[in-house]
Each structure stands twice: as structure tokens, then as C-alpha cells.
């Protein structure tokens, strides 16, 4: 793609998709018809570059791929150089700049699905549709691990349609049909078919002891009235009583730390953002839950969307934010639909927008869909993605609380972290500390996979007793692909307990591995995952993930001490020198499997 425009024209459908998002072009300078006035002056475009990702989604959702003409039209509308837009469009796996069918099947090949027979589903897809890349493609984790193996069909049109197949079998692939007729243009912009009731993902649903999951499977997630009847917006009213400083004080006293894996104290982050004199402040909810084996945030968003809206409103009130961005995975169609409905309903009922509940707070939420990039789970990569750039991490410092989204102070929290704020304010910090809840995503060789809520301090054995195991448990992968394998089931499921055991709690992944799983194949999949998902910005990660995969391929065929030494050197280099957490943790699971499970031992 050239830096210059090359004269390619969009189709009428592509032009309409962009215009539906941005409105009709005002002048020839931004893609409209030329007038005499345009020959005498150039009008500055009011459209912002941060609409690049939504514009790419608009075309991809409507047509199925992004042609050169469509890309050039988007660039004219947003005054973005074509080469830069091309770099963004080709960064994300859900977009295509080459012709492909309206309907594309995504078959998960990641850890939970691989451990539950996903390879047979993948093989059947290749047998029926041919090599991956056109009618179907291999996909990293789809976040449907409790129903593994999983597949997702995305169909372009009006409306954009998604069909979920979970659990999927080779027979499922055999019976999948072609393009499904779309509804008329007055239908919702997204339809989701094939989903099961969200309560089925929570084996404890209905238990009176639940805190974060208490409404899931019990309350209608679409009804704001039901949410309020079940205690919704009690926390926001309490926040208004405490004031912004009081809210931050409660969060600090609760000891709440981030639930995405970094475990940074939430109250300190909020306090640092609130103190910044530079304005405006921004709030970003990180709902790009892409760690293989993780699906807790998806379940919360699908089953209790108003809780997240309320929690974001409280965070904005405490930190002085007037605008929030909810950045959600592109592979989560039902969660997207539920949240769009919840945001619109809250706005219409005076719970978002100007003067919320008559308290003078002005705050609104804009939902932004990712497009298939694990690296966008890193907090600064989200900023670049929202701003219309490649989702590559930024060097720190400066930290987000000083210069984040659009160069302004920004607070970033993931879904589970934010919804924990509700019981902190409802019960008080001291009561919360006495029984602090944590969500775990349990999958693999267990009888009852799903999201479980336990209090901090419970052991891994207690969790597995609740889920029930199948077969002989060989190991447990804690923390996902960026985590570590453990064999000691008496590890306390706390940040300190897992750290002392040489593991990590991470995002709450608990993948149970039995004797039927090919561990060498699982390690190869982890290495392939990091190779594919590295953004390529820094040499240690870009080169190291490739060298790690190559060494594992050789070791799978013949154990050689030289390759083991190379693996350790490459892993240590990635850990010490990579810019972000992807490269820093890409060696963790492989290292633990070699040291604790004896994989590749002679």
C-alpha cells in the first residue's frame, strides 16, 4: 500500500457502510462530490483518526473484507495516510484485505479446546473446506473454554451475524451450512445465534454466598429494572454520599488489586489519576480478555452487564473522568450486544450522560470492539488501538495515569477489577476484606467447567473438589499461556501463594491436564500462540518467540541438551528485555513444564 491515494473506488455497499458510521461527506476533500467551493478552499475534516477501527469494522462487517477502494475511502474521510491505515487493517486477525466469503468459520485451536479434542474439529474443517485462510481459519482462544472445543462463524451483511458452536464436534462441522439469509436493514446491527443460557457457565449460580456472580443466571441481564431490584445502583448512590475522595479511600482500604494479572493496587491507580491537573481524564475498561483459558469477564458481561456500567460510572466519578471507553474483544458478539443494550438503556434512564441521578456528574461510555489481537490486552496497546493506530505497547514511563489515551491521564481496569468496586461500597471496605472474592476460569479435565467464585485463601485442591476432576490429574496450568504448570494442589489461590510456588494467579485460569493430553503438543501450541501474537515491535520478543517455537519442534522429535540450553537462554532474554508482558511471560509455561513435569527429559 502506497502513502499516496491510488484512485481505487469503493463499492456502493462499502461507501454506505462508512457513511452510516461517519455521516455523509461534506466536501470533496473528504470523499464527497466536488463543488465550485472545493476548488477555492479546503475545509478541515471534523472526523477524528480514532474512528479508524470502527470504520474498518463497518466495512468488514457489511462486506466481509476491506478492499483497496474501501480503505482509500476511509482514509479520505478520516484524513489518514493510506499506508498507515493499511498497517492498522493488516494488524488484526479478524480483518482481511483480500477477497473472502461473507461467512468465515473460526475454529479455536488453543489450550482448552486442544485438551478437549479440538484437533479433530480442526481436521474436519480442513477436510471439508480446504486449507485454512479463506472459508475458515484457525483462531486463538475464543473465550468459550467451559464448552470446549469451540467454533464461531461470522457472517457479513445487514445485520452482521455471529453463530456460536460450543461444544463443537467433527459432526458439527459436517452439518454447518453456507451463508444464512440476512434480515432487512432495519434489524439490529448484530445477531447472535447458538448461544446457551449464560447461567450454565456458572455452576454455583443461585448460591446465596456469591458476591460478584450473585445475579448471573438469576436476574434478566437485559432488564435494568430487574438489576435495580436486585441491588443495582446501590453502590453508585453510596459513592455520591462518600464523594470522590471517599470512594478512593474505600478502595484503598479494601486492598483491591488488579485482576488482569498485574495485581497493581487499584486505589493507588485511581488516586494518582484523580490528582493529575491535566484535563480531561479518561477511563478505559479493558474487556479484551484474550489470555487462553480465560472467560470470566465474558460471563460477567453477558450475565450482568449493568454491573459493569455502574462500576465504570463509579470509577469515573472518583477519578474525574467524563468519557469512558469499553474495549471489548471482537470474538465476544453476545457480550457486545448485551453491553450496547445496557449502555443505551442506562443513557435513556438518566444513568449515563449529563447530570446522572441529579448529582451533577456527566459521564458516558463508548464501546469499542477489538479485532483479534492478544497484545491489545496490554493497557498501552489499547490506547493505540482506540486512537486508530497499530495495537503496539508503548514504553513506560510515562505511565497511563500521567499520559495515557490521547496523551491525557487515564485509568485502566479490567472487568473483574471494576465489578469488585460494587461490593466494596455496598458492604464497606472492612467487610469486603473479610471475605474478598476471586473469580476462576476452570476448564479441561473437570466434570463441571465454568466460572467459580471463591474467597482468597482457598486452595487449588478445594477448587478442584468443587469442580470434580475426570481421569488422573497430571498437572494444572495456572494463569493461561503466560502462566505456569503446577502439581501441588495445596497451593493457596492468592497472589502471594502462587508466587511462592513459582507460578502466577494471572487472570484466574485453571486448566486441568490429565494423562490423555499430549503435553509436548500443548507446549508447541503455546509457543505458536506467542509467535503469532507478538506485535513484532521489539527484537527480544519478535525473534525470541520464533526461536522458542523452533527449538520446541526439534525437541519434540529428538531431545538435545543444546536445544534445552538455547531455550533457557532465549526465555531469559525475552523475560529481561521485552517491552511488555507478552515477551516477558512467553517462556513461563515452557520453563515450568520442563522443570516440574519432566517434559523433554531423556
mmCIF file with all atom_site columns, N, CA and C in Angstrom, residues 430-494:
data_model
loop_
_atom_site.group_PDB
_atom_site.id
_atom_site.type_symbol
_atom_site.label_atom_id
_atom_site.label_alt_id
_atom_site.label_comp_id
_atom_site.label_asym_id
_atom_site.label_entity_id
_atom_site.label_seq_id
_atom_site.pdbx_PDB_ins_code
_atom_site.Cartn_x
_atom_site.Cartn_y
_atom_site.Cartn_z
_atom_site.occupancy
_atom_site.B_iso_or_equiv
_atom_site.pdbx_formal_charge
_atom_site.auth_seq_id
_atom_site.auth_comp_id
_atom_site.auth_asym_id
_atom_site.auth_atom_id
_atom_site.pdbx_PDB_model_num
ATOM 1   N N  . UNK A 1 430 ? -13.998 -2.911  55.147 1.00 0.00 ? 430 UNK A N  1
ATOM 2   C CA . UNK A 1 430 ? -13.615 -3.925  56.137 1.00 0.00 ? 430 UNK A CA 1
ATOM 3   C C  . UNK A 1 430 ? -14.377 -5.227  55.925 1.00 0.00 ? 430 UNK A C  1
ATOM 4   N N  . UNK A 1 431 ? -15.654 -5.137  55.652 1.00 0.00 ? 431 UNK A N  1
ATOM 5   C CA . UNK A 1 431 ? -16.445 -6.347  55.390 1.00 0.00 ? 431 UNK A CA 1
ATOM 6   C C  . UNK A 1 431 ? -15.975 -7.033  54.119 1.00 0.00 ? 431 UNK A C  1
ATOM 7   N N  . UNK A 1 432 ? -15.580 -6.240  53.136 1.00 0.00 ? 432 UNK A N  1
ATOM 8   C CA . UNK A 1 432 ? -15.086 -6.811  51.888 1.00 0.00 ? 432 UNK A CA 1
ATOM 9   C C  . UNK A 1 432 ? -13.791 -7.571  52.121 1.00 0.00 ? 432 UNK A C  1
ATOM 10  N N  . UNK A 1 433 ? -12.885 -6.991  52.896 1.00 0.00 ? 433 UNK A N  1
ATOM 11  C CA . UNK A 1 433 ? -11.597 -7.634  53.161 1.00 0.00 ? 433 UNK A CA 1
ATOM 12  C C  . UNK A 1 433 ? -11.787 -8.966  53.873 1.00 0.00 ? 433 UNK A C  1
ATOM 13  N N  . UNK A 1 434 ? -12.796 -9.057  54.718 1.00 0.00 ? 434 UNK A N  1
ATOM 14  C CA . UNK A 1 434 ? -13.021 -10.285 55.481 1.00 0.00 ? 434 UNK A CA 1
ATOM 15  C C  . UNK A 1 434 ? -13.394 -11.464 54.596 1.00 0.00 ? 434 UNK A C  1
ATOM 16  N N  . UNK A 1 435 ? -13.947 -11.208 53.429 1.00 0.00 ? 435 UNK A N  1
ATOM 17  C CA . UNK A 1 435 ? -14.328 -12.298 52.514 1.00 0.00 ? 435 UNK A CA 1
ATOM 18  C C  . UNK A 1 435 ? -14.160 -11.818 51.074 1.00 0.00 ? 435 UNK A C  1
ATOM 19  N N  . UNK A 1 436 ? -12.913 -11.520 50.689 1.00 0.00 ? 436 UNK A N  1
ATOM 20  C CA . UNK A 1 436 ? -12.649 -10.960 49.368 1.00 0.00 ? 436 UNK A CA 1
ATOM 21  C C  . UNK A 1 436 ? -12.851 -12.018 48.280 1.00 0.00 ? 436 UNK A C  1
ATOM 22  N N  . UNK A 1 437 ? -13.710 -11.748 47.297 1.00 0.00 ? 437 UNK A N  1
ATOM 23  C CA . UNK A 1 437 ? -13.999 -12.757 46.275 1.00 0.00 ? 437 UNK A CA 1
ATOM 24  C C  . UNK A 1 437 ? -13.002 -12.726 45.119 1.00 0.00 ? 437 UNK A C  1
ATOM 25  N N  . UNK A 1 438 ? -12.797 -13.883 44.510 1.00 0.00 ? 438 UNK A N  1
ATOM 26  C CA . UNK A 1 438 ? -11.952 -14.002 43.318 1.00 0.00 ? 438 UNK A CA 1
ATOM 27  C C  . UNK A 1 438 ? -12.607 -14.982 42.351 1.00 0.00 ? 438 UNK A C  1
ATOM 28  N N  . UNK A 1 439 ? -12.584 -14.637 41.062 1.00 0.00 ? 439 UNK A N  1
ATOM 29  C CA . UNK A 1 439 ? -13.163 -15.492 40.031 1.00 0.00 ? 439 UNK A CA 1
ATOM 30  C C  . UNK A 1 439 ? -12.079 -16.362 39.394 1.00 0.00 ? 439 UNK A C  1
ATOM 31  N N  . UNK A 1 440 ? -12.438 -17.617 39.124 1.00 0.00 ? 440 UNK A N  1
ATOM 32  C CA . UNK A 1 440 ? -11.533 -18.561 38.485 1.00 0.00 ? 440 UNK A CA 1
ATOM 33  C C  . UNK A 1 440 ? -12.211 -19.192 37.284 1.00 0.00 ? 440 UNK A C  1
ATOM 34  N N  . UNK A 1 441 ? -11.457 -19.330 36.210 1.00 0.00 ? 441 UNK A N  1
ATOM 35  C CA . UNK A 1 441 ? -11.952 -19.934 34.973 1.00 0.00 ? 441 UNK A CA 1
ATOM 36  C C  . UNK A 1 441 ? -11.442 -21.365 34.906 1.00 0.00 ? 441 UNK A C  1
ATOM 37  N N  . UNK A 1 442 ? -12.304 -22.317 35.186 1.00 0.00 ? 442 UNK A N  1
ATOM 38  C CA . UNK A 1 442 ? -11.887 -23.716 35.273 1.00 0.00 ? 442 UNK A CA 1
ATOM 39  C C  . UNK A 1 442 ? -12.310 -24.454 34.008 1.00 0.00 ? 442 UNK A C  1
ATOM 40  N N  . UNK A 1 443 ? -11.349 -25.107 33.366 1.00 0.00 ? 443 UNK A N  1
ATOM 41  C CA . UNK A 1 443 ? -11.635 -25.861 32.148 1.00 0.00 ? 443 UNK A CA 1
ATOM 42  C C  . UNK A 1 443 ? -10.707 -27.057 32.075 1.00 0.00 ? 443 UNK A C  1
ATOM 43  N N  . UNK A 1 444 ? -10.863 -27.858 31.037 1.00 0.00 ? 444 UNK A N  1
ATOM 44  C CA . UNK A 1 444 ? -10.020 -29.037 30.875 1.00 0.00 ? 444 UNK A CA 1
ATOM 45  C C  . UNK A 1 444 ? -10.680 -30.273 31.439 1.00 0.00 ? 444 UNK A C  1
ATOM 46  N N  . UNK A 1 445 ? -9.909  -31.109 32.122 1.00 0.00 ? 445 UNK A N  1
ATOM 47  C CA . UNK A 1 445 ? -10.375 -32.416 32.591 1.00 0.00 ? 445 UNK A CA 1
ATOM 48  C C  . UNK A 1 445 ? -11.123 -32.293 33.913 1.00 0.00 ? 445 UNK A C  1
ATOM 49  N N  . UNK A 1 446 ? -12.273 -31.619 33.886 1.00 0.00 ? 446 UNK A N  1
ATOM 50  C CA . UNK A 1 446 ? -13.125 -31.469 35.065 1.00 0.00 ? 446 UNK A CA 1
ATOM 51  C C  . UNK A 1 446 ? -14.564 -31.804 34.690 1.00 0.00 ? 446 UNK A C  1
ATOM 52  N N  . UNK A 1 447 ? -15.323 -32.196 35.693 1.00 0.00 ? 447 UNK A N  1
ATOM 53  C CA . UNK A 1 447 ? -16.712 -32.576 35.444 1.00 0.00 ? 447 UNK A CA 1
ATOM 54  C C  . UNK A 1 447 ? -17.612 -31.374 35.230 1.00 0.00 ? 447 UNK A C  1
ATOM 55  N N  . UNK A 1 448 ? -17.347 -30.285 35.946 1.00 0.00 ? 448 UNK A N  1
ATOM 56  C CA . UNK A 1 448 ? -18.210 -29.105 35.890 1.00 0.00 ? 448 UNK A CA 1
ATOM 57  C C  . UNK A 1 448 ? -17.365 -27.862 35.583 1.00 0.00 ? 448 UNK A C  1
ATOM 58  N N  . UNK A 1 449 ? -16.964 -27.681 34.332 1.00 0.00 ? 449 UNK A N  1
ATOM 59  C CA . UNK A 1 449 ? -16.188 -26.485 33.972 1.00 0.00 ? 449 UNK A CA 1
ATOM 60  C C  . UNK A 1 449 ? -17.043 -25.226 34.068 1.00 0.00 ? 449 UNK A C  1
ATOM 61  N N  . UNK A 1 450 ? -16.400 -24.103 34.261 1.00 0.00 ? 450 UNK A N  1
ATOM 62  C CA . UNK A 1 450 ? -17.138 -22.849 34.327 1.00 0.00 ? 450 UNK A CA 1
ATOM 63  C C  . UNK A 1 450 ? -16.390 -21.826 35.163 1.00 0.00 ? 450 UNK A C  1
ATOM 64  N N  . UNK A 1 451 ? -17.085 -20.718 35.458 1.00 0.00 ? 451 UNK A N  1
ATOM 65  C CA . UNK A 1 451 ? -16.524 -19.663 36.306 1.00 0.00 ? 451 UNK A CA 1
ATOM 66  C C  . UNK A 1 451 ? -16.929 -19.942 37.745 1.00 0.00 ? 451 UNK A C  1
ATOM 67  N N  . UNK A 1 452 ? -15.948 -19.970 38.628 1.00 0.00 ? 452 UNK A N  1
ATOM 68  C CA . UNK A 1 452 ? -16.190 -20.216 40.051 1.00 0.00 ? 452 UNK A CA 1
ATOM 69  C C  . UNK A 1 452 ? -15.746 -18.997 40.847 1.00 0.00 ? 452 UNK A C  1
ATOM 70  N N  . UNK A 1 453 ? -16.511 -18.718 41.899 1.00 0.00 ? 453 UNK A N  1
ATOM 71  C CA . UNK A 1 453 ? -16.164 -17.635 42.813 1.00 0.00 ? 453 UNK A CA 1
ATOM 72  C C  . UNK A 1 453 ? -15.779 -18.222 44.163 1.00 0.00 ? 453 UNK A C  1
ATOM 73  N N  . UNK A 1 454 ? -14.550 -17.956 44.596 1.00 0.00 ? 454 UNK A N  1
ATOM 74  C CA . UNK A 1 454 ? -14.056 -18.378 45.898 1.00 0.00 ? 454 UNK A CA 1
ATOM 75  C C  . UNK A 1 454 ? -13.505 -17.167 46.627 1.00 0.00 ? 454 UNK A C  1
ATOM 76  N N  . UNK A 1 455 ? -13.349 -17.300 47.914 1.00 0.00 ? 455 UNK A N  1
ATOM 77  C CA . UNK A 1 455 ? -12.671 -16.238 48.653 1.00 0.00 ? 455 UNK A CA 1
ATOM 78  C C  . UNK A 1 455 ? -11.166 -16.479 48.585 1.00 0.00 ? 455 UNK A C  1
ATOM 79  N N  . UNK A 1 456 ? -10.392 -15.404 48.600 1.00 0.00 ? 456 UNK A N  1
ATOM 80  C CA . UNK A 1 456 ? -8.942  -15.532 48.604 1.00 0.00 ? 456 UNK A CA 1
ATOM 81  C C  . UNK A 1 456 ? -8.509  -16.381 49.801 1.00 0.00 ? 456 UNK A C  1
ATOM 82  N N  . UNK A 1 457 ? -7.576  -17.290 49.540 1.00 0.00 ? 457 UNK A N  1
ATOM 83  C CA . UNK A 1 457 ? -7.085  -18.161 50.593 1.00 0.00 ? 457 UNK A CA 1
ATOM 84  C C  . UNK A 1 457 ? -7.488  -19.599 50.404 1.00 0.00 ? 457 UNK A C  1
ATOM 85  N N  . UNK A 1 458 ? -8.529  -19.846 49.602 1.00 0.00 ? 458 UNK A N  1
ATOM 86  C CA . UNK A 1 458 ? -8.900  -21.225 49.285 1.00 0.00 ? 458 UNK A CA 1
ATOM 87  C C  . UNK A 1 458 ? -7.756  -21.862 48.504 1.00 0.00 ? 458 UNK A C  1
ATOM 88  N N  . UNK A 1 459 ? -7.624  -23.168 48.623 1.00 0.00 ? 459 UNK A N  1
ATOM 89  C CA . UNK A 1 459 ? -6.537  -23.859 47.932 1.00 0.00 ? 459 UNK A CA 1
ATOM 90  C C  . UNK A 1 459 ? -7.003  -24.377 46.576 1.00 0.00 ? 459 UNK A C  1
ATOM 91  N N  . UNK A 1 460 ? -6.024  -24.713 45.758 1.00 0.00 ? 460 UNK A N  1
ATOM 92  C CA . UNK A 1 460 ? -6.330  -25.294 44.454 1.00 0.00 ? 460 UNK A CA 1
ATOM 93  C C  . UNK A 1 460 ? -7.085  -26.604 44.623 1.00 0.00 ? 460 UNK A C  1
ATOM 94  N N  . UNK A 1 461 ? -6.754  -27.368 45.635 1.00 0.00 ? 461 UNK A N  1
ATOM 95  C CA . UNK A 1 461 ? -7.455  -28.635 45.880 1.00 0.00 ? 461 UNK A CA 1
ATOM 96  C C  . UNK A 1 461 ? -8.935  -28.401 46.174 1.00 0.00 ? 461 UNK A C  1
ATOM 97  N N  . UNK A 1 462 ? -9.232  -27.399 46.980 1.00 0.00 ? 462 UNK A N  1
ATOM 98  C CA . UNK A 1 462 ? -10.634 -27.091 47.301 1.00 0.00 ? 462 UNK A CA 1
ATOM 99  C C  . UNK A 1 462 ? -11.407 -26.700 46.046 1.00 0.00 ? 462 UNK A C  1
ATOM 100 N N  . UNK A 1 463 ? -10.762 -25.945 45.156 1.00 0.00 ? 463 UNK A N  1
ATOM 101 C CA . UNK A 1 463 ? -11.417 -25.564 43.914 1.00 0.00 ? 463 UNK A CA 1
ATOM 102 C C  . UNK A 1 463 ? -11.691 -26.793 43.056 1.00 0.00 ? 463 UNK A C  1
ATOM 103 N N  . UNK A 1 464 ? -10.721 -27.681 42.931 1.00 0.00 ? 464 UNK A N  1
ATOM 104 C CA . UNK A 1 464 ? -10.907 -28.858 42.095 1.00 0.00 ? 464 UNK A CA 1
ATOM 105 C C  . UNK A 1 464 ? -11.914 -29.822 42.706 1.00 0.00 ? 464 UNK A C  1
ATOM 106 N N  . UNK A 1 465 ? -12.031 -29.848 44.030 1.00 0.00 ? 465 UNK A N  1
ATOM 107 C CA . UNK A 1 465 ? -13.069 -30.673 44.661 1.00 0.00 ? 465 UNK A CA 1
ATOM 108 C C  . UNK A 1 465 ? -14.455 -30.153 44.307 1.00 0.00 ? 465 UNK A C  1
ATOM 109 N N  . UNK A 1 466 ? -14.575 -28.834 44.167 1.00 0.00 ? 466 UNK A N  1
ATOM 110 C CA . UNK A 1 466 ? -15.864 -28.249 43.786 1.00 0.00 ? 466 UNK A CA 1
ATOM 111 C C  . UNK A 1 466 ? -16.202 -28.537 42.330 1.00 0.00 ? 466 UNK A C  1
ATOM 112 N N  . UNK A 1 467 ? -15.182 -28.576 41.476 1.00 0.00 ? 467 UNK A N  1
ATOM 113 C CA . UNK A 1 467 ? -15.429 -28.790 40.049 1.00 0.00 ? 467 UNK A CA 1
ATOM 114 C C  . UNK A 1 467 ? -15.519 -30.260 39.693 1.00 0.00 ? 467 UNK A C  1
ATOM 115 N N  . UNK A 1 468 ? -14.847 -31.117 40.462 1.00 0.00 ? 468 UNK A N  1
ATOM 116 C CA . UNK A 1 468 ? -14.776 -32.531 40.118 1.00 0.00 ? 468 UNK A CA 1
ATOM 117 C C  . UNK A 1 468 ? -13.804 -32.746 38.975 1.00 0.00 ? 468 UNK A C  1
ATOM 118 N N  . UNK A 1 469 ? -12.907 -33.699 39.117 1.00 0.00 ? 469 UNK A N  1
ATOM 119 C CA . UNK A 1 469 ? -11.932 -33.968 38.071 1.00 0.00 ? 469 UNK A CA 1
ATOM 120 C C  . UNK A 1 469 ? -12.262 -35.268 37.373 1.00 0.00 ? 469 UNK A C  1
ATOM 121 N N  . UNK A 1 470 ? -11.810 -35.391 36.150 1.00 0.00 ? 470 UNK A N  1
ATOM 122 C CA . UNK A 1 470 ? -12.001 -36.613 35.374 1.00 0.00 ? 470 UNK A CA 1
ATOM 123 C C  . UNK A 1 470 ? -10.631 -37.206 35.084 1.00 0.00 ? 470 UNK A C  1
ATOM 124 N N  . UNK A 1 471 ? -10.503 -38.509 35.208 1.00 0.00 ? 471 UNK A N  1
ATOM 125 C CA . UNK A 1 471 ? -9.226  -39.142 34.923 1.00 0.00 ? 471 UNK A CA 1
ATOM 126 C C  . UNK A 1 471 ? -8.199  -38.826 36.005 1.00 0.00 ? 471 UNK A C  1
ATOM 127 N N  . UNK A 1 472 ? -6.955  -38.981 35.656 1.00 0.00 ? 472 UNK A N  1
ATOM 128 C CA . UNK A 1 472 ? -5.847  -38.726 36.575 1.00 0.00 ? 472 UNK A CA 1
ATOM 129 C C  . UNK A 1 472 ? -5.241  -37.367 36.273 1.00 0.00 ? 472 UNK A C  1
ATOM 130 N N  . UNK A 1 473 ? -5.289  -36.469 37.245 1.00 0.00 ? 473 UNK A N  1
ATOM 131 C CA . UNK A 1 473 ? -4.761  -35.127 37.043 1.00 0.00 ? 473 UNK A CA 1
ATOM 132 C C  . UNK A 1 473 ? -3.241  -35.178 37.019 1.00 0.00 ? 473 UNK A C  1
ATOM 133 N N  . UNK A 1 474 ? -2.663  -34.787 35.887 1.00 0.00 ? 474 UNK A N  1
ATOM 134 C CA . UNK A 1 474 ? -1.209  -34.784 35.756 1.00 0.00 ? 474 UNK A CA 1
ATOM 135 C C  . UNK A 1 474 ? -0.623  -33.453 36.175 1.00 0.00 ? 474 UNK A C  1
ATOM 136 N N  . UNK A 1 475 ? -1.312  -32.369 35.836 1.00 0.00 ? 475 UNK A N  1
ATOM 137 C CA . UNK A 1 475 ? -0.827  -31.035 36.173 1.00 0.00 ? 475 UNK A CA 1
ATOM 138 C C  . UNK A 1 475 ? -1.969  -30.050 36.009 1.00 0.00 ? 475 UNK A C  1
ATOM 139 N N  . UNK A 1 476 ? -1.768  -28.848 36.522 1.00 0.00 ? 476 UNK A N  1
ATOM 140 C CA . UNK A 1 476 ? -2.725  -27.755 36.362 1.00 0.00 ? 476 UNK A CA 1
ATOM 141 C C  . UNK A 1 476 ? -1.965  -26.552 35.830 1.00 0.00 ? 476 UNK A C  1
ATOM 142 N N  . UNK A 1 477 ? -2.479  -25.972 34.764 1.00 0.00 ? 477 UNK A N  1
ATOM 143 C CA . UNK A 1 477 ? -1.886  -24.748 34.224 1.00 0.00 ? 477 UNK A CA 1
ATOM 144 C C  . UNK A 1 477 ? -2.586  -23.560 34.865 1.00 0.00 ? 477 UNK A C  1
ATOM 145 N N  . UNK A 1 478 ? -1.852  -22.800 35.658 1.00 0.00 ? 478 UNK A N  1
ATOM 146 C CA . UNK A 1 478 ? -2.396  -21.598 36.298 1.00 0.00 ? 478 UNK A CA 1
ATOM 147 C C  . UNK A 1 478 ? -1.978  -20.372 35.496 1.00 0.00 ? 478 UNK A C  1
ATOM 148 N N  . UNK A 1 479 ? -2.927  -19.487 35.212 1.00 0.00 ? 479 UNK A N  1
ATOM 149 C CA . UNK A 1 479 ? -2.596  -18.220 34.574 1.00 0.00 ? 479 UNK A CA 1
ATOM 150 C C  . UNK A 1 479 ? -2.617  -18.232 33.062 1.00 0.00 ? 479 UNK A C  1
ATOM 151 N N  . UNK A 1 480 ? -2.966  -19.343 32.433 1.00 0.00 ? 480 UNK A N  1
ATOM 152 C CA . UNK A 1 480 ? -3.063  -19.387 30.978 1.00 0.00 ? 480 UNK A CA 1
ATOM 153 C C  . UNK A 1 480 ? -1.721  -19.598 30.311 1.00 0.00 ? 480 UNK A C  1
ATOM 154 N N  . UNK A 1 481 ? -1.645  -19.237 29.027 1.00 0.00 ? 481 UNK A N  1
ATOM 155 C CA . UNK A 1 481 ? -0.412  -19.435 28.266 1.00 0.00 ? 481 UNK A CA 1
ATOM 156 C C  . UNK A 1 481 ? 0.753   -18.669 28.872 1.00 0.00 ? 481 UNK A C  1
ATOM 157 N N  . UNK A 1 482 ? 0.463   -17.572 29.559 1.00 0.00 ? 482 UNK A N  1
ATOM 158 C CA . UNK A 1 482 ? 1.511   -16.774 30.203 1.00 0.00 ? 482 UNK A CA 1
ATOM 159 C C  . UNK A 1 482 ? 1.769   -17.220 31.631 1.00 0.00 ? 482 UNK A C  1
ATOM 160 N N  . UNK A 1 483 ? 1.148   -18.338 32.034 1.00 0.00 ? 483 UNK A N  1
ATOM 161 C CA . UNK A 1 483 ? 1.282   -18.809 33.408 1.00 0.00 ? 483 UNK A CA 1
ATOM 162 C C  . UNK A 1 483 ? 2.286   -19.921 33.556 1.00 0.00 ? 483 UNK A C  1
ATOM 163 N N  . UNK A 1 484 ? 1.975   -20.873 34.457 1.00 0.00 ? 484 UNK A N  1
ATOM 164 C CA . UNK A 1 484 ? 2.917   -21.955 34.745 1.00 0.00 ? 484 UNK A CA 1
ATOM 165 C C  . UNK A 1 484 ? 2.160   -23.208 35.144 1.00 0.00 ? 484 UNK A C  1
ATOM 166 N N  . UNK A 1 485 ? 2.772   -24.364 34.878 1.00 0.00 ? 485 UNK A N  1
ATOM 167 C CA . UNK A 1 485 ? 2.212   -25.638 35.292 1.00 0.00 ? 485 UNK A CA 1
ATOM 168 C C  . UNK A 1 485 ? 2.597   -25.911 36.745 1.00 0.00 ? 485 UNK A C  1
ATOM 169 N N  . UNK A 1 486 ? 1.655   -26.448 37.519 1.00 0.00 ? 486 UNK A N  1
ATOM 170 C CA . UNK A 1 486 ? 1.925   -26.842 38.901 1.00 0.00 ? 486 UNK A CA 1
ATOM 171 C C  . UNK A 1 486 ? 1.373   -28.237 39.131 1.00 0.00 ? 486 UNK A C  1
ATOM 172 N N  . UNK A 1 487 ? 1.931   -28.924 40.125 1.00 0.00 ? 487 UNK A N  1
ATOM 173 C CA . UNK A 1 487 ? 1.451   -30.253 40.505 1.00 0.00 ? 487 UNK A CA 1
ATOM 174 C C  . UNK A 1 487 ? 0.989   -30.289 41.957 1.00 0.00 ? 487 UNK A C  1
ATOM 175 N N  . UNK A 1 488 ? 1.363   -29.294 42.746 1.00 0.00 ? 488 UNK A N  1
ATOM 176 C CA . UNK A 1 488 ? 0.968   -29.213 44.149 1.00 0.00 ? 488 UNK A CA 1
ATOM 177 C C  . UNK A 1 488 ? -0.436  -28.626 44.239 1.00 0.00 ? 488 UNK A C  1
ATOM 178 N N  . UNK A 1 489 ? -1.397  -29.434 44.681 1.00 0.00 ? 489 UNK A N  1
ATOM 179 C CA . UNK A 1 489 ? -2.780  -28.987 44.740 1.00 0.00 ? 489 UNK A CA 1
ATOM 180 C C  . UNK A 1 489 ? -3.110  -28.229 46.016 1.00 0.00 ? 489 UNK A C  1
ATOM 181 N N  . UNK A 1 490 ? -2.165  -28.124 46.927 1.00 0.00 ? 490 UNK A N  1
ATOM 182 C CA . UNK A 1 490 ? -2.419  -27.408 48.173 1.00 0.00 ? 490 UNK A CA 1
ATOM 183 C C  . UNK A 1 490 ? -1.922  -25.964 48.132 1.00 0.00 ? 490 UNK A C  1
ATOM 184 N N  . UNK A 1 491 ? -1.660  -25.463 46.932 1.00 0.00 ? 491 UNK A N  1
ATOM 185 C CA . UNK A 1 491 ? -1.242  -24.070 46.773 1.00 0.00 ? 491 UNK A CA 1
ATOM 186 C C  . UNK A 1 491 ? -2.414  -23.143 47.130 1.00 0.00 ? 491 UNK A C  1
ATOM 187 N N  . UNK A 1 492 ? -2.202  -22.173 48.011 1.00 0.00 ? 492 UNK A N  1
ATOM 188 C CA . UNK A 1 492 ? -3.262  -21.185 48.272 1.00 0.00 ? 492 UNK A CA 1
ATOM 189 C C  . UNK A 1 492 ? -3.479  -20.326 47.025 1.00 0.00 ? 492 UNK A C  1
ATOM 190 N N  . UNK A 1 493 ? -4.710  -20.142 46.641 1.00 0.00 ? 493 UNK A N  1
ATOM 191 C CA . UNK A 1 493 ? -5.019  -19.360 45.440 1.00 0.00 ? 493 UNK A CA 1
ATOM 192 C C  . UNK A 1 493 ? -5.057  -17.877 45.788 1.00 0.00 ? 493 UNK A C  1
ATOM 193 N N  . UNK A 1 494 ? -3.865  -17.371 46.103 1.00 0.00 ? 494 UNK A N  1
ATOM 194 C CA . UNK A 1 494 ? -3.660  -15.949 46.339 1.00 0.00 ? 494 UNK A CA 1
ATOM 195 C C  . UNK A 1 494 ? -2.480  -15.525 45.480 1.00 0.00 ? 494 UNK A C  1
#
